[in-house]
């Protein structure tokens, strides 16, 4: 080999090696997260039950005390036992190792396939690996979903192995499909999409036979592929439930979903939301699709079209955009098909130097982009209870389960949907749960439950689910505050993921309600949510402790402006409680505070301060100054009935006493949305707003009504908040 040729070949090798190392970094950074999905706990509970009871089936109703159904067949015993044994063997570390291994299966098989085609050092291949890794968070759960991702990778790898291997024994690879299907059908319900994949590629290969001689399979191989697909269908009957499993899946999953009977039940579950709610995933997956299309277009220009590839890509892209849960199925199809359609390494001739440089530069830039976005998402954009690192996410009520187990093991526990799976794992059989993330046993009343929880209908929840304990996670702050204010409930224990309330008839143990560990939160958004809860509950001292933790963890860097805003908010609430109204205004009226406070609670505090200052000026008969503060209070909180009433009566009275009534009557258009709106409009809005719920507003409603009827002749009182 000539020296210049060796130099040309060594350059992509070094670059590709670096890119492959970056792919490994992406894997560890992107998915260096705690156990983020509560489903793993009920899977572990199932696996434990199977091992301890020596069975492969169970009655779903045994884990809860509420009305539940055993009609749905859930066949995942193989993966559930595997996860349980892993957990028994190595704890959480074993589960994290399994998660990394499952995600790495995509990279390993893609690199293996590329190596067989002498393309492993082509820079586009690590680019495909990086783009695919980023877009499969739906599979990055330590639960049966991970088995489906692994098996989908293997299915696609075998398919391309069959298409690119030309020996007399190639047909044998076809019979790996039914063997793997036997594992898949007993591991996860997504095996249905594995069957769908086999049907799609069989149809595509049939089209190739008639339309594309370039990619047609050998007749003998094609025949064995069709036979293997038929065997795969037959082997799905080999489960503890036989044919009943497939029938149940059709009725419970496919038919019900297509008819739209359960859209309201699925709407609050992240796994069933549209992929378009996740902009970063759509962007990176679009880059992966674009890469595939660029490679595929070259084959089209050569009039060499693989209809099996087209069928698979189109079919599973539709599934990709359907919902978040099915996003990981198309990724191996796009990546392996891209490599499968690539026939040559980088062009080595000088005439193609520009193309060569573009490919290498674009590939390197793409991998670096994915790495940067992975760091950014994990470090700064984690939602809910997640952080960068390992462990159990804050959604799982670990300390509350220990508290219940120690002090109230025989009590009846009510809980929110997201927390039941951990309670099921930690407390059963001594303490059954009310509801958990399995969902299907509770479909008879789940819709009503979701409605009552979202509307904070505590009375309806108590009537339907009478209990001794209530655990509410932070996903439902309004319900938590409602329980905290209810006379029949007492706050017993504060958890990183929520709050445990005990009925007033049960005595509480003499222990700290707010243990220090419960406010040691590692996610900024979760910390801010909990801080607001503490302030709303009047727990200012606990809020200050949490604020100190927030300042220590997030006070510098990306979240510094948000931390400064929260600090102003806490100081403003403290100042409001001590009557230092001007201090509140100076803390919150700045342009930065106003723009940052989309949460409305900042403006609510500001409105309270302005209203207090307006009352002071009103009592001193300083009418213009009082009206100025009233206007500011309304601007800060335009939907507040107190602000509407005060604005209306103050403007009315000022209009009666001013020497220039027309100018005084006019309220700024920036306040009420139209020019020259008079005092009548805010008063009418106030009356309409409080008419059906006049408790606490009786006196103000009477004054407003008399003013509107031109019957009031005194100085109107302003309302306090």
mmCIF file of N, CA, C and O in Angstrom, residues 413-464:
data_model
loop_
_atom_site.group_PDB
_atom_site.id
_atom_site.type_symbol
_atom_site.label_atom_id
_atom_site.label_comp_id
_atom_site.label_asym_id
_atom_site.label_seq_id
_atom_site.Cartn_x
_atom_site.Cartn_y
_atom_site.Cartn_z
ATOM 1 N N UNK A 413 -53.901 2.460 53.661
ATOM 2 C CA UNK A 413 -53.139 3.500 52.975
ATOM 3 C C UNK A 413 -53.829 3.931 51.687
ATOM 4 O O UNK A 413 -54.124 3.103 50.824
ATOM 5 N N UNK A 414 -54.065 5.235 51.547
ATOM 6 C CA UNK A 414 -54.479 5.830 50.277
ATOM 7 C C UNK A 414 -53.274 6.566 49.693
ATOM 8 O O UNK A 414 -52.478 7.147 50.436
ATOM 9 N N UNK A 415 -53.157 6.539 48.392
ATOM 10 C CA UNK A 415 -51.963 7.117 47.770
ATOM 11 C C UNK A 415 -52.265 7.585 46.358
ATOM 12 O O UNK A 415 -53.265 7.177 45.756
ATOM 13 N N UNK A 416 -51.396 8.423 45.834
ATOM 14 C CA UNK A 416 -51.519 8.866 44.450
ATOM 15 C C UNK A 416 -50.898 7.831 43.520
ATOM 16 O O UNK A 416 -50.097 6.983 43.927
ATOM 17 N N UNK A 417 -51.257 7.933 42.256
ATOM 18 C CA UNK A 417 -50.944 6.914 41.249
ATOM 19 C C UNK A 417 -49.449 6.595 41.155
ATOM 20 O O UNK A 417 -49.052 5.425 41.108
ATOM 21 N N UNK A 418 -48.620 7.622 41.143
ATOM 22 C CA UNK A 418 -47.197 7.419 40.870
ATOM 23 C C UNK A 418 -46.440 6.726 41.996
ATOM 24 O O UNK A 418 -45.323 6.248 41.771
ATOM 25 N N UNK A 419 -46.994 6.699 43.191
ATOM 26 C CA UNK A 419 -46.250 6.201 44.345
ATOM 27 C C UNK A 419 -46.619 4.783 44.751
ATOM 28 O O UNK A 419 -45.923 4.166 45.554
ATOM 29 N N UNK A 420 -47.705 4.261 44.197
ATOM 30 C CA UNK A 420 -48.199 2.963 44.660
ATOM 31 C C UNK A 420 -47.259 1.813 44.401
ATOM 32 O O UNK A 420 -47.193 0.859 45.194
ATOM 33 N N UNK A 421 -46.517 1.869 43.289
ATOM 34 C CA UNK A 421 -45.648 0.745 42.953
ATOM 35 C C UNK A 421 -44.564 0.541 44.000
ATOM 36 O O UNK A 421 -44.255 -0.603 44.372
ATOM 37 N N UNK A 422 -43.980 1.642 44.507
ATOM 38 C CA UNK A 422 -42.954 1.474 45.539
ATOM 39 C C UNK A 422 -43.567 0.958 46.837
ATOM 40 O O UNK A 422 -42.987 0.087 47.504
ATOM 41 N N UNK A 423 -44.712 1.501 47.225
ATOM 42 C CA UNK A 423 -45.381 0.985 48.425
ATOM 43 C C UNK A 423 -45.708 -0.495 48.259
ATOM 44 O O UNK A 423 -45.612 -1.280 49.211
ATOM 45 N N UNK A 424 -46.093 -0.873 47.068
ATOM 46 C CA UNK A 424 -46.420 -2.273 46.777
ATOM 47 C C UNK A 424 -45.192 -3.164 46.993
ATOM 48 O O UNK A 424 -45.293 -4.270 47.560
ATOM 49 N N UNK A 425 -44.041 -2.692 46.566
ATOM 50 C CA UNK A 425 -42.801 -3.451 46.732
ATOM 51 C C UNK A 425 -42.349 -3.465 48.186
ATOM 52 O O UNK A 425 -41.926 -4.499 48.707
ATOM 53 N N UNK A 426 -42.437 -2.317 48.858
ATOM 54 C CA UNK A 426 -41.858 -2.190 50.194
ATOM 55 C C UNK A 426 -42.779 -2.671 51.310
ATOM 56 O O UNK A 426 -42.292 -3.132 52.348
ATOM 57 N N UNK A 427 -44.110 -2.586 51.131
ATOM 58 C CA UNK A 427 -45.023 -2.827 52.248
ATOM 59 C C UNK A 427 -45.884 -4.076 52.116
ATOM 60 O O UNK A 427 -46.419 -4.560 53.116
ATOM 61 N N UNK A 428 -46.089 -4.579 50.903
ATOM 62 C CA UNK A 428 -46.939 -5.751 50.748
ATOM 63 C C UNK A 428 -46.238 -6.983 51.316
ATOM 64 O O UNK A 428 -45.014 -7.109 51.198
ATOM 65 N N UNK A 429 -46.946 -7.909 51.955
ATOM 66 C CA UNK A 429 -48.410 -8.046 52.052
ATOM 67 C C UNK A 429 -49.032 -7.374 53.276
ATOM 68 O O UNK A 429 -50.243 -7.389 53.423
ATOM 69 N N UNK A 430 -48.186 -6.803 54.147
ATOM 70 C CA UNK A 430 -48.732 -6.234 55.382
ATOM 71 C C UNK A 430 -49.643 -5.048 55.102
ATOM 72 O O UNK A 430 -50.731 -4.922 55.698
ATOM 73 N N UNK A 431 -49.228 -4.181 54.183
ATOM 74 C CA UNK A 431 -49.998 -2.973 53.881
ATOM 75 C C UNK A 431 -50.281 -2.907 52.390
ATOM 76 O O UNK A 431 -49.405 -2.522 51.604
ATOM 77 N N UNK A 432 -51.457 -3.279 51.950
ATOM 78 C CA UNK A 432 -51.801 -3.161 50.523
ATOM 79 C C UNK A 432 -51.920 -1.687 50.116
ATOM 80 O O UNK A 432 -52.069 -0.802 50.965
ATOM 81 N N UNK A 433 -51.901 -1.428 48.819
ATOM 82 C CA UNK A 433 -51.990 -0.057 48.318
ATOM 83 C C UNK A 433 -53.403 0.231 47.833
ATOM 84 O O UNK A 433 -54.230 -0.675 47.690
ATOM 85 N N UNK A 434 -53.659 1.521 47.571
ATOM 86 C CA UNK A 434 -54.941 1.910 47.005
ATOM 87 C C UNK A 434 -54.901 1.801 45.479
ATOM 88 O O UNK A 434 -55.828 1.308 44.844
ATOM 89 N N UNK A 435 -53.810 2.283 44.889
ATOM 90 C CA UNK A 435 -53.633 2.294 43.442
ATOM 91 C C UNK A 435 -52.138 2.269 43.156
ATOM 92 O O UNK A 435 -51.329 2.642 44.009
ATOM 93 N N UNK A 436 -51.777 1.825 41.976
ATOM 94 C CA UNK A 436 -50.361 1.814 41.604
ATOM 95 C C UNK A 436 -50.244 1.939 40.093
ATOM 96 O O UNK A 436 -51.245 1.999 39.382
ATOM 97 N N UNK A 437 -49.010 1.965 39.611
ATOM 98 C CA UNK A 437 -48.744 2.267 38.203
ATOM 99 C C UNK A 437 -49.144 1.147 37.254
ATOM 100 O O UNK A 437 -49.011 1.314 36.032
ATOM 101 N N UNK A 438 -49.619 0.021 37.752
ATOM 102 C CA UNK A 438 -50.085 -1.024 36.827
ATOM 103 C C UNK A 438 -51.288 -0.535 36.024
ATOM 104 O O UNK A 438 -51.484 -0.922 34.884
ATOM 105 N N UNK A 439 -52.131 0.259 36.623
ATOM 106 C CA UNK A 439 -53.290 0.889 35.974
ATOM 107 C C UNK A 439 -54.417 -0.079 35.645
ATOM 108 O O UNK A 439 -55.572 0.148 35.998
ATOM 109 N N UNK A 440 -54.094 -1.200 34.962
ATOM 110 C CA UNK A 440 -55.163 -2.059 34.433
ATOM 111 C C UNK A 440 -56.070 -2.680 35.491
ATOM 112 O O UNK A 440 -57.250 -2.912 35.208
ATOM 113 N N UNK A 441 -55.623 -2.969 36.738
ATOM 114 C CA UNK A 441 -56.595 -3.532 37.689
ATOM 115 C C UNK A 441 -57.661 -2.532 38.131
ATOM 116 O O UNK A 441 -58.684 -2.925 38.686
ATOM 117 N N UNK A 442 -57.416 -1.224 37.866
ATOM 118 C CA UNK A 442 -58.280 -0.199 38.446
ATOM 119 C C UNK A 442 -59.095 0.563 37.396
ATOM 120 O O UNK A 442 -59.651 1.618 37.698
ATOM 121 N N UNK A 443 -59.192 0.038 36.201
ATOM 122 C CA UNK A 443 -59.823 0.796 35.132
ATOM 123 C C UNK A 443 -61.313 1.021 35.357
ATOM 124 O O UNK A 443 -61.904 1.909 34.748
ATOM 125 N N UNK A 444 -61.924 0.272 36.258
ATOM 126 C CA UNK A 444 -63.328 0.482 36.548
ATOM 127 C C UNK A 444 -63.602 1.821 37.204
ATOM 128 O O UNK A 444 -64.693 2.387 37.056
ATOM 129 N N UNK A 445 -62.636 2.343 37.949
ATOM 130 C CA UNK A 445 -62.841 3.619 38.634
ATOM 131 C C UNK A 445 -61.693 4.603 38.424
ATOM 132 O O UNK A 445 -61.681 5.695 39.006
ATOM 133 N N UNK A 446 -60.737 4.260 37.573
ATOM 134 C CA UNK A 446 -59.558 5.101 37.398
ATOM 135 C C UNK A 446 -59.906 6.484 36.861
ATOM 136 O O UNK A 446 -59.340 7.496 37.306
ATOM 137 N N UNK A 447 -60.821 6.559 35.900
ATOM 138 C CA UNK A 447 -61.169 7.853 35.316
ATOM 139 C C UNK A 447 -61.730 8.801 36.370
ATOM 140 O O UNK A 447 -61.364 9.987 36.418
ATOM 141 N N UNK A 448 -62.611 8.293 37.211
ATOM 142 C CA UNK A 448 -63.187 9.129 38.279
ATOM 143 C C UNK A 448 -62.110 9.539 39.280
ATOM 144 O O UNK A 448 -62.087 10.676 39.772
ATOM 145 N N UNK A 449 -61.205 8.614 39.583
ATOM 146 C CA UNK A 449 -60.107 8.921 40.498
ATOM 147 C C UNK A 449 -59.242 10.045 39.943
ATOM 148 O O UNK A 449 -58.897 10.998 40.662
ATOM 149 N N UNK A 450 -58.862 9.954 38.673
ATOM 150 C CA UNK A 450 -58.022 10.978 38.046
ATOM 151 C C UNK A 450 -58.719 12.335 38.097
ATOM 152 O O UNK A 450 -58.111 13.361 38.423
ATOM 153 N N UNK A 451 -60.008 12.342 37.808
ATOM 154 C CA UNK A 451 -60.770 13.594 37.839
ATOM 155 C C UNK A 451 -60.806 14.191 39.239
ATOM 156 O O UNK A 451 -60.589 15.396 39.426
ATOM 157 N N UNK A 452 -61.057 13.361 40.247
ATOM 158 C CA UNK A 452 -61.142 13.858 41.620
ATOM 159 C C UNK A 452 -59.794 14.360 42.119
ATOM 160 O O UNK A 452 -59.724 15.379 42.826
ATOM 161 N N UNK A 453 -58.722 13.663 41.775
ATOM 162 C CA UNK A 453 -57.393 14.095 42.206
ATOM 163 C C UNK A 453 -57.022 15.415 41.548
ATOM 164 O O UNK A 453 -56.520 16.339 42.199
ATOM 165 N N UNK A 454 -57.253 15.529 40.253
ATOM 166 C CA UNK A 454 -56.890 16.754 39.551
ATOM 167 C C UNK A 454 -57.731 17.937 39.993
ATOM 168 O O UNK A 454 -57.269 19.073 39.975
ATOM 169 N N UNK A 455 -58.976 17.689 40.399
ATOM 170 C CA UNK A 455 -59.853 18.758 40.863
ATOM 171 C C UNK A 455 -59.805 18.940 42.377
ATOM 172 O O UNK A 455 -60.551 19.754 42.925
ATOM 173 N N UNK A 456 -58.948 18.187 43.048
ATOM 174 C CA UNK A 456 -58.800 18.258 44.508
ATOM 175 C C UNK A 456 -60.115 18.019 45.231
ATOM 176 O O UNK A 456 -60.430 18.682 46.227
ATOM 177 N N UNK A 457 -60.890 17.086 44.742
ATOM 178 C CA UNK A 457 -62.179 16.760 45.360
ATOM 179 C C UNK A 457 -61.934 15.779 46.499
ATOM 180 O O UNK A 457 -62.181 14.577 46.387
ATOM 181 N N UNK A 458 -61.466 16.311 47.614
ATOM 182 C CA UNK A 458 -61.096 15.469 48.746
ATOM 183 C C UNK A 458 -62.305 14.746 49.325
ATOM 184 O O UNK A 458 -62.203 13.586 49.744
ATOM 185 N N UNK A 459 -63.454 15.411 49.340
ATOM 186 C CA UNK A 459 -64.663 14.777 49.878
ATOM 187 C C UNK A 459 -65.015 13.512 49.104
ATOM 188 O O UNK A 459 -65.310 12.460 49.687
ATOM 189 N N UNK A 460 -64.974 13.602 47.764
ATOM 190 C CA UNK A 460 -65.293 12.433 46.943
ATOM 191 C C UNK A 460 -64.263 11.334 47.141
ATOM 192 O O UNK A 460 -64.611 10.142 47.202
ATOM 193 N N UNK A 461 -62.999 11.695 47.254
ATOM 194 C CA UNK A 461 -61.950 10.693 47.462
ATOM 195 C C UNK A 461 -62.123 9.998 48.805
ATOM 196 O O UNK A 461 -61.940 8.771 48.913
ATOM 197 N N UNK A 462 -62.477 10.751 49.829
ATOM 198 C CA UNK A 462 -62.662 10.155 51.153
ATOM 199 C C UNK A 462 -63.883 9.244 51.179
ATOM 200 O O UNK A 462 -63.869 8.202 51.857
ATOM 201 N N UNK A 463 -64.929 9.621 50.464
ATOM 202 C CA UNK A 463 -66.123 8.775 50.425
ATOM 203 C C UNK A 463 -65.871 7.476 49.672
ATOM 204 O O UNK A 463 -66.334 6.409 50.080
ATOM 205 N N UNK A 464 -65.119 7.572 48.582
ATOM 206 C CA UNK A 464 -64.876 6.376 47.775
ATOM 207 C C UNK A 464 -63.769 5.508 48.363
ATOM 208 O O UNK A 464 -63.816 4.276 48.253
#
